[in-house]
XYZ file of N, CA, C and O in Angstrom:
536
model
N -26.863 -62.608 -49.210
C -27.142 -61.502 -48.332
C -28.791 -61.698 -48.189
O -29.434 -61.883 -49.210
N -29.283 -61.471 -46.972
C -30.776 -61.479 -46.824
C -31.381 -60.404 -47.658
O -30.853 -59.329 -47.983
N -32.504 -60.598 -48.050
C -33.390 -59.902 -48.732
C -33.710 -58.607 -48.274
O -33.577 -57.569 -48.844
N -33.804 -58.498 -46.886
C -34.220 -57.086 -46.324
C -32.963 -56.330 -46.332
O -33.217 -54.859 -46.372
N -31.780 -56.746 -46.287
C -30.592 -55.975 -46.293
C -30.541 -55.446 -47.778
O -30.302 -54.194 -47.782
N -30.738 -56.244 -48.719
C -30.589 -55.691 -50.057
C -31.740 -54.615 -50.321
O -31.551 -53.685 -51.045
N -32.833 -54.717 -49.720
C -34.158 -53.766 -49.937
C -33.562 -52.442 -49.270
O -33.850 -51.434 -49.739
N -32.703 -52.522 -48.137
C -32.575 -51.458 -47.285
C -31.414 -50.637 -48.142
O -31.396 -49.445 -48.229
N -30.410 -51.423 -48.568
C -29.318 -50.983 -49.351
C -29.898 -50.416 -50.546
O -29.482 -49.332 -51.141
N -30.557 -51.270 -51.179
C -30.878 -50.922 -52.550
C -29.726 -50.865 -53.582
O -29.109 -51.845 -53.553
N -29.514 -49.845 -54.479
C -28.768 -49.888 -55.511
C -27.476 -48.919 -55.074
O -27.159 -48.025 -55.878
N -27.238 -48.869 -53.629
C -26.051 -47.856 -53.117
C -24.871 -48.448 -53.673
O -24.611 -49.748 -53.383
N -24.108 -47.715 -53.954
C -22.564 -48.295 -54.380
C -21.713 -47.755 -53.295
O -21.777 -47.224 -52.473
N -20.522 -48.819 -53.475
C -19.435 -48.514 -52.334
C -19.006 -47.054 -52.494
O -18.713 -46.600 -51.447
N -18.892 -46.247 -53.592
C -18.585 -44.993 -53.661
C -19.573 -43.882 -52.879
O -18.991 -43.222 -52.077
N -20.695 -44.479 -53.049
C -21.760 -43.525 -52.199
C -21.523 -43.770 -50.667
O -21.577 -42.832 -49.976
N -21.267 -44.975 -50.347
C -21.066 -45.172 -48.838
C -19.825 -44.515 -48.436
O -19.733 -44.034 -47.212
N -18.688 -44.699 -49.168
C -17.619 -43.869 -48.894
C -17.512 -42.373 -48.661
O -17.245 -41.749 -47.793
N -18.545 -41.803 -49.569
C -18.725 -40.265 -49.576
C -19.613 -40.116 -48.450
O -19.128 -38.999 -47.660
N -20.509 -41.047 -47.943
C -21.339 -40.592 -46.773
C -20.583 -40.852 -45.576
O -20.558 -39.835 -44.580
N -19.618 -41.820 -45.168
C -18.575 -42.001 -44.408
C -17.716 -40.614 -44.359
O -17.510 -40.129 -43.183
N -17.256 -40.296 -45.367
C -16.129 -39.019 -45.339
C -17.139 -37.890 -45.034
O -16.619 -37.142 -44.115
N -18.251 -37.727 -45.383
C -19.076 -36.537 -44.973
C -19.387 -36.419 -43.393
O -19.581 -35.439 -42.748
N -19.648 -37.765 -42.756
C -19.846 -37.692 -41.328
C -18.596 -37.609 -40.654
O -18.784 -36.874 -39.665
N -17.490 -38.067 -41.071
C -16.327 -37.625 -40.508
C -15.958 -36.253 -40.632
O -15.583 -35.751 -39.562
N -16.056 -35.663 -41.832
C -15.912 -34.225 -41.808
C -16.802 -33.329 -40.861
O -16.267 -32.398 -40.192
N -18.152 -33.727 -40.732
C -19.021 -33.140 -39.867
C -18.621 -33.225 -38.508
O -18.641 -32.318 -37.817
N -18.195 -34.457 -38.090
C -17.571 -34.590 -36.646
C -16.400 -33.683 -36.452
O -16.240 -33.278 -35.364
N -15.523 -33.767 -37.313
C -14.297 -33.010 -37.139
C -14.557 -31.449 -36.990
O -14.039 -30.682 -36.232
N -15.459 -30.950 -38.090
C -15.938 -29.673 -38.057
C -16.637 -29.195 -36.656
O -16.344 -27.997 -36.055
N -17.379 -29.780 -36.251
C -18.162 -29.727 -34.963
C -17.115 -29.587 -33.829
O -17.350 -28.923 -32.938
N -16.255 -30.602 -33.794
C -15.284 -30.737 -32.765
C -14.485 -29.399 -32.662
O -14.143 -28.981 -31.696
N -13.928 -29.015 -33.904
C -13.109 -27.822 -33.858
C -14.052 -26.550 -33.559
O -13.419 -25.622 -33.021
N -15.198 -26.300 -34.042
C -15.911 -25.375 -33.781
C -16.587 -25.387 -32.428
O -17.323 -24.399 -32.032
N -16.545 -26.393 -31.578
C -17.452 -26.427 -30.407
C -16.977 -25.335 -29.380
O -17.845 -24.756 -28.971
N -15.779 -25.146 -29.085
C -15.256 -24.166 -28.135
C -15.487 -22.780 -28.365
O -16.119 -22.150 -27.694
N -15.357 -22.458 -29.722
C -15.652 -20.879 -30.040
C -17.201 -20.850 -29.859
O -17.793 -19.809 -29.672
N -18.009 -21.893 -30.409
C -19.509 -21.730 -30.224
C -19.853 -21.646 -28.876
O -20.810 -20.812 -28.644
N -19.252 -22.398 -27.967
C -19.810 -22.216 -26.448
C -19.501 -20.790 -26.048
O -20.105 -20.219 -25.248
N -18.275 -20.301 -26.415
C -17.748 -18.958 -25.964
C -18.764 -17.981 -26.549
O -19.129 -17.076 -26.000
N -19.330 -18.107 -27.736
C -20.057 -17.157 -28.458
C -21.519 -17.342 -27.591
O -22.044 -16.273 -27.339
N -21.975 -18.313 -27.287
C -23.220 -18.483 -26.412
C -23.054 -17.772 -25.137
O -23.908 -17.161 -24.739
N -22.057 -17.973 -24.322
C -21.629 -17.535 -23.133
C -21.682 -15.801 -23.271
O -22.110 -15.066 -22.567
N -21.178 -15.344 -24.466
C -21.077 -13.973 -24.554
C -22.540 -13.275 -24.865
O -22.965 -12.260 -24.382
N -23.186 -14.155 -25.650
C -24.561 -13.588 -25.886
C -25.496 -13.598 -24.680
O -26.252 -12.731 -24.255
N -25.243 -14.528 -23.698
C -25.902 -14.741 -22.365
C -25.495 -13.560 -21.586
O -26.113 -12.822 -20.816
N -24.208 -13.343 -21.690
C -23.531 -12.315 -20.616
C -24.067 -10.894 -21.313
O -24.596 -9.883 -20.514
N -24.321 -10.689 -22.556
C -24.720 -9.397 -23.151
C -26.287 -9.392 -22.794
O -26.672 -8.130 -22.413
N -26.845 -10.470 -22.717
C -28.370 -10.377 -22.246
C -28.540 -9.763 -20.885
O -29.492 -9.055 -20.476
N -27.574 -10.102 -20.125
C -27.540 -9.812 -18.651
C -27.077 -8.370 -18.148
O -27.084 -7.858 -17.129
N -26.410 -7.676 -19.197
C -25.643 -6.688 -19.144
C -26.372 -5.366 -18.585
O -26.301 -4.682 -17.777
N -27.731 -5.127 -19.162
C -28.434 -4.068 -18.759
C -28.829 -4.114 -17.280
O -28.683 -3.139 -16.468
N -29.072 -5.384 -16.575
C -29.398 -5.329 -15.238
C -28.100 -5.237 -14.478
O -28.187 -4.535 -13.515
N -26.835 -5.609 -15.069
C -25.646 -5.419 -14.331
C -25.326 -3.974 -14.216
O -24.932 -3.383 -13.037
N -25.445 -3.277 -15.279
C -25.234 -1.625 -15.232
C -26.099 -1.051 -14.371
O -25.672 -0.064 -13.384
N -27.536 -1.346 -13.945
C -28.473 -0.686 -13.141
C -27.923 -0.930 -11.832
O -27.966 -0.216 -11.094
N -27.513 -2.420 -11.449
C -27.071 -2.584 -10.248
C -25.825 -1.855 -9.862
O -25.684 -1.459 -8.646
N -24.889 -1.531 -10.721
C -23.579 -1.166 -10.644
C -23.994 0.503 -10.145
O -23.273 0.990 -9.458
N -24.934 1.019 -11.141
C -25.241 2.611 -10.798
C -25.766 2.623 -9.459
O -25.461 3.694 -8.565
N -26.575 1.829 -8.952
C -27.326 1.865 -7.744
C -26.042 1.749 -6.506
O -26.099 2.498 -5.634
N -25.251 0.682 -6.677
C -24.395 0.398 -5.834
C -23.292 1.731 -5.750
O -23.074 2.310 -4.671
N -22.937 2.141 -6.952
C -22.322 3.493 -6.798
C -22.805 4.828 -6.222
O -22.240 5.633 -5.487
N -24.084 4.782 -6.537
C -24.838 5.963 -5.841
C -24.962 5.710 -4.104
O -24.757 6.899 -3.380
N -24.942 4.586 -3.767
C -24.961 4.339 -2.417
C -23.533 4.647 -1.760
O -23.417 5.214 -0.679
N -22.390 4.150 -2.685
C -21.088 4.443 -2.020
C -20.855 5.908 -2.179
O -20.225 6.542 -1.077
N -21.185 6.444 -2.964
C -20.886 7.940 -3.142
C -21.699 8.615 -1.988
O -21.085 9.598 -1.223
N -22.984 8.282 -1.660
C -23.698 8.866 -0.314
C -22.770 8.662 0.823
O -22.619 9.472 1.691
N -22.281 7.374 0.907
C -21.571 7.039 2.035
C -20.185 7.815 2.240
O -19.899 8.135 3.373
N -19.563 7.795 1.035
C -18.235 8.699 1.003
C -18.607 10.115 1.390
O -17.773 10.715 2.042
N -19.565 10.672 1.143
C -20.109 12.154 1.334
C -20.053 12.279 2.990
O -19.846 13.259 3.513
N -20.929 11.168 3.509
C -21.090 11.317 4.891
C -19.796 11.248 5.534
O -19.209 11.975 6.441
N -18.867 10.145 5.211
C -17.554 10.182 5.786
C -16.770 11.145 5.600
O -15.890 11.681 6.592
N -16.754 11.991 4.577
C -15.958 13.335 4.328
C -16.398 14.224 5.294
O -15.644 15.082 5.856
N -17.802 14.446 5.367
C -18.097 15.454 6.378
C -17.803 15.054 7.918
O -17.141 15.916 8.596
N -17.855 13.635 8.349
C -17.330 13.380 9.643
C -15.936 13.355 9.662
O -15.286 14.113 10.807
N -14.986 13.289 8.542
C -13.612 13.402 8.823
C -13.237 14.937 8.977
O -12.148 15.262 9.505
N -13.943 15.867 8.144
C -13.802 17.348 8.497
C -14.160 17.749 9.758
O -13.088 18.571 10.363
N -15.097 17.192 10.444
C -15.186 17.517 11.852
C -14.134 17.042 12.716
O -13.591 17.729 13.798
N -13.546 15.798 12.519
C -12.609 15.352 13.478
C -11.247 16.249 13.177
O -10.565 16.395 13.898
N -10.988 16.416 11.728
C -9.672 17.176 11.517
C -9.836 18.589 12.210
O -8.916 18.995 12.432
N -10.889 19.105 12.059
C -11.264 20.329 12.896
C -10.936 20.336 14.243
O -10.400 21.213 14.843
N -11.240 19.446 15.049
C -10.922 19.152 16.375
C -9.375 18.642 16.636
O -8.857 19.080 17.892
N -8.921 17.951 15.720
C -7.729 17.328 16.195
C -6.486 18.462 15.608
O -5.395 18.406 16.433
N -6.650 19.389 14.648
C -5.639 20.220 14.315
C -5.781 21.711 15.189
O -6.923 21.950 15.459
N -4.853 22.168 15.476
C -4.714 23.576 16.157
C -5.520 24.607 15.157
O -5.278 24.668 14.126
N -6.471 25.403 16.016
C -7.089 26.255 15.125
C -7.629 27.612 15.945
O -8.761 27.808 15.995
N -6.543 28.176 16.514
C -6.894 29.472 17.352
C -7.604 29.333 18.552
O -8.284 30.140 19.012
N -7.507 28.016 19.253
C -8.124 28.117 20.547
C -9.517 27.111 20.751
O -9.701 26.852 21.913
N -10.000 26.910 19.757
C -11.429 26.247 20.008
C -11.300 24.559 19.812
O -12.359 23.915 20.234
N -10.381 23.988 19.337
C -10.142 22.519 19.268
C -9.742 21.818 20.344
O -9.260 22.351 21.170
N -9.983 20.520 20.461
C -9.459 19.582 21.251
C -8.093 19.825 21.478
O -7.191 19.883 22.463
N -7.263 19.807 20.268
C -5.680 19.788 20.165
C -5.301 21.292 20.928
O -4.452 21.231 21.629
N -5.954 22.378 20.723
C -5.502 23.579 21.301
C -5.739 23.325 22.885
O -4.711 23.906 23.618
N -6.946 22.741 23.390
C -7.100 22.516 24.668
C -6.036 21.658 25.376
O -5.565 21.834 26.434
N -5.517 20.468 24.313
C -4.649 19.518 24.980
C -3.268 20.453 25.147
O -2.594 19.992 26.095
N -2.687 21.253 24.211
C -1.743 21.941 24.201
C -1.738 22.917 25.345
O -0.729 22.950 26.022
N -2.827 23.451 25.766
C -3.040 24.411 27.004
C -2.761 23.464 28.148
O -1.895 24.125 29.065
N -3.404 22.404 28.119
C -2.986 21.593 29.281
C -1.566 21.085 29.720
O -1.000 20.979 30.783
N -1.192 20.706 28.487
C 0.489 20.471 28.465
C 1.258 21.515 28.995
O 2.092 21.317 29.895
N 0.821 22.701 28.527
C 1.666 23.666 28.911
C 1.615 24.102 30.428
O 2.570 24.389 31.211
N 0.371 23.816 30.971
C 0.094 24.154 32.526
C 0.894 22.986 33.173
O 1.502 23.411 34.249
N 0.751 21.835 32.740
C 1.190 20.811 33.516
C 2.991 20.684 33.585
O 3.597 20.725 34.475
N 3.653 21.270 32.425
C 4.967 21.658 32.220
C 5.415 22.483 33.219
O 6.451 22.568 34.110
N 4.607 23.550 33.245
C 4.618 24.832 34.222
C 4.632 24.146 35.729
O 5.455 24.609 36.507
N 3.627 23.329 35.956
C 3.595 22.717 37.338
C 4.541 22.016 37.719
O 5.070 21.825 38.753
N 5.111 21.335 36.703
C 6.269 20.277 37.006
C 7.543 21.052 37.151
O 8.277 20.526 38.095
N 7.744 22.111 36.495
C 8.829 23.044 36.999
C 8.718 23.735 38.470
O 9.831 23.636 39.084
N 7.631 23.972 38.439
C 7.326 24.570 40.026
C 7.710 23.459 41.063
O 8.106 23.718 42.098
N 7.149 22.314 40.797
C 7.439 21.191 41.808
C 8.623 20.699 41.843
O 9.153 20.426 42.911
N 9.329 20.856 40.719
C 10.902 20.520 40.838
C 11.575 21.465 41.589
O 12.336 21.192 42.414
N 11.241 23.022 41.501
C 11.674 23.968 42.411
C 11.335 23.595 43.710
O 12.264 24.070 44.627
N 10.229 23.396 44.103
C 9.684 23.296 45.558
C 10.516 21.953 46.016
O 10.925 21.974 47.163
N 10.682 20.958 45.234
C 11.442 19.897 45.777
C 12.880 20.197 46.067
O 13.476 19.739 47.243
N 13.519 20.964 45.417
C 14.849 21.473 45.813
C 14.854 22.274 46.954
O 15.661 22.091 47.994
N 13.939 23.181 47.209
C 13.729 24.003 48.385
C 13.545 23.276 49.662
O 14.083 23.439 50.681
N 12.635 22.284 49.676
C 12.210 21.179 50.682
C 13.493 20.188 50.877
O 13.972 20.334 52.275
N 14.254 20.065 50.018
C 15.551 19.279 50.120
C 16.593 20.156 50.978
O 17.191 19.703 51.909
N 16.673 21.301 50.470
C 17.571 22.399 51.218
C 17.091 22.547 52.566
O 17.891 22.650 53.558
N 15.829 22.750 52.795
C 15.323 22.865 54.117
C 15.717 21.687 54.993
O 15.983 21.805 56.195
N 15.361 20.547 54.476
C 15.726 19.348 55.274
C 17.023 19.243 55.700
O 17.386 18.881 56.788
N 17.745 19.600 54.687
C 19.430 19.652 55.022
C 19.660 20.617 56.138
O 20.414 20.328 57.220
N 19.077 21.753 56.002
C 19.460 22.830 57.201
C 18.989 22.254 58.357
O 19.423 22.672 59.481
N 17.818 21.516 58.574
C 17.292 21.142 59.852
C 17.974 20.118 60.470
O 18.277 19.795 61.469
N 18.685 19.155 59.456
C 19.367 18.003 59.899
C 20.801 18.597 60.379
O 21.476 17.795 61.132
N 21.311 19.329 59.627
C 22.794 19.734 59.676
C 23.184 20.123 61.218
O 24.230 19.537 61.624
N 22.389 20.633 62.064
C 22.957 20.932 63.600
C 22.920 19.379 64.199
O 23.636 19.640 65.325
N 22.208 18.411 63.932
C 22.355 17.407 64.683
C 23.311 16.352 64.087
O 23.462 15.259 64.737
N 23.859 16.672 63.183
C 24.988 15.593 62.605
C 26.291 15.976 63.469
O 26.666 16.823 63.808
N 26.776 14.757 63.711
C 28.183 14.912 64.362
C 29.222 15.595 63.335
O 29.194 15.464 62.140
N 30.065 16.486 64.150
C 31.093 17.141 63.500
C 32.196 16.264 63.323
O 32.466 15.198 64.184
N 33.144 16.389 62.466
C 34.184 15.668 62.067
C 35.254 15.872 63.118
O 35.494 16.986 63.276
N 35.844 14.961 63.549
C 36.765 15.031 64.485
C 36.335 15.165 65.764
O 36.945 15.076 66.778
N 35.082 15.078 66.095
C 34.421 14.777 67.612
C 33.907 13.675 67.751
O 33.404 12.806 66.817
N 34.225 12.863 68.903
C 33.691 11.572 69.123
C 32.277 11.385 69.285
O 31.295 12.166 69.432
């Protein structure tokens, strides 16, 4: 064996080499098994670091949404007031009045149509040929 290898190895025994190899293998196995939990722990720490900013953004978003919902509730109350009957002032009441007038007008027109048809028959009747006459 060359002299530089003997100087490098020195008085290391085979048992010492096997112990070092076993230690390296043990270290590799431990690191391999602990790697996933370690990366998850690092991810958790990073997420906790960003948590205060996330909470601030969430509070701001919720405040904006609450303001929007309040505005929408006011708008819906106005629409509801107009769509539901309320003693005469809503659009619904006006539509109901117009429908009632149209129903009355249709009834009157039906009656007038019957009278016109009756008058037409009376005017045509004298000019119809009588049965039994040539």
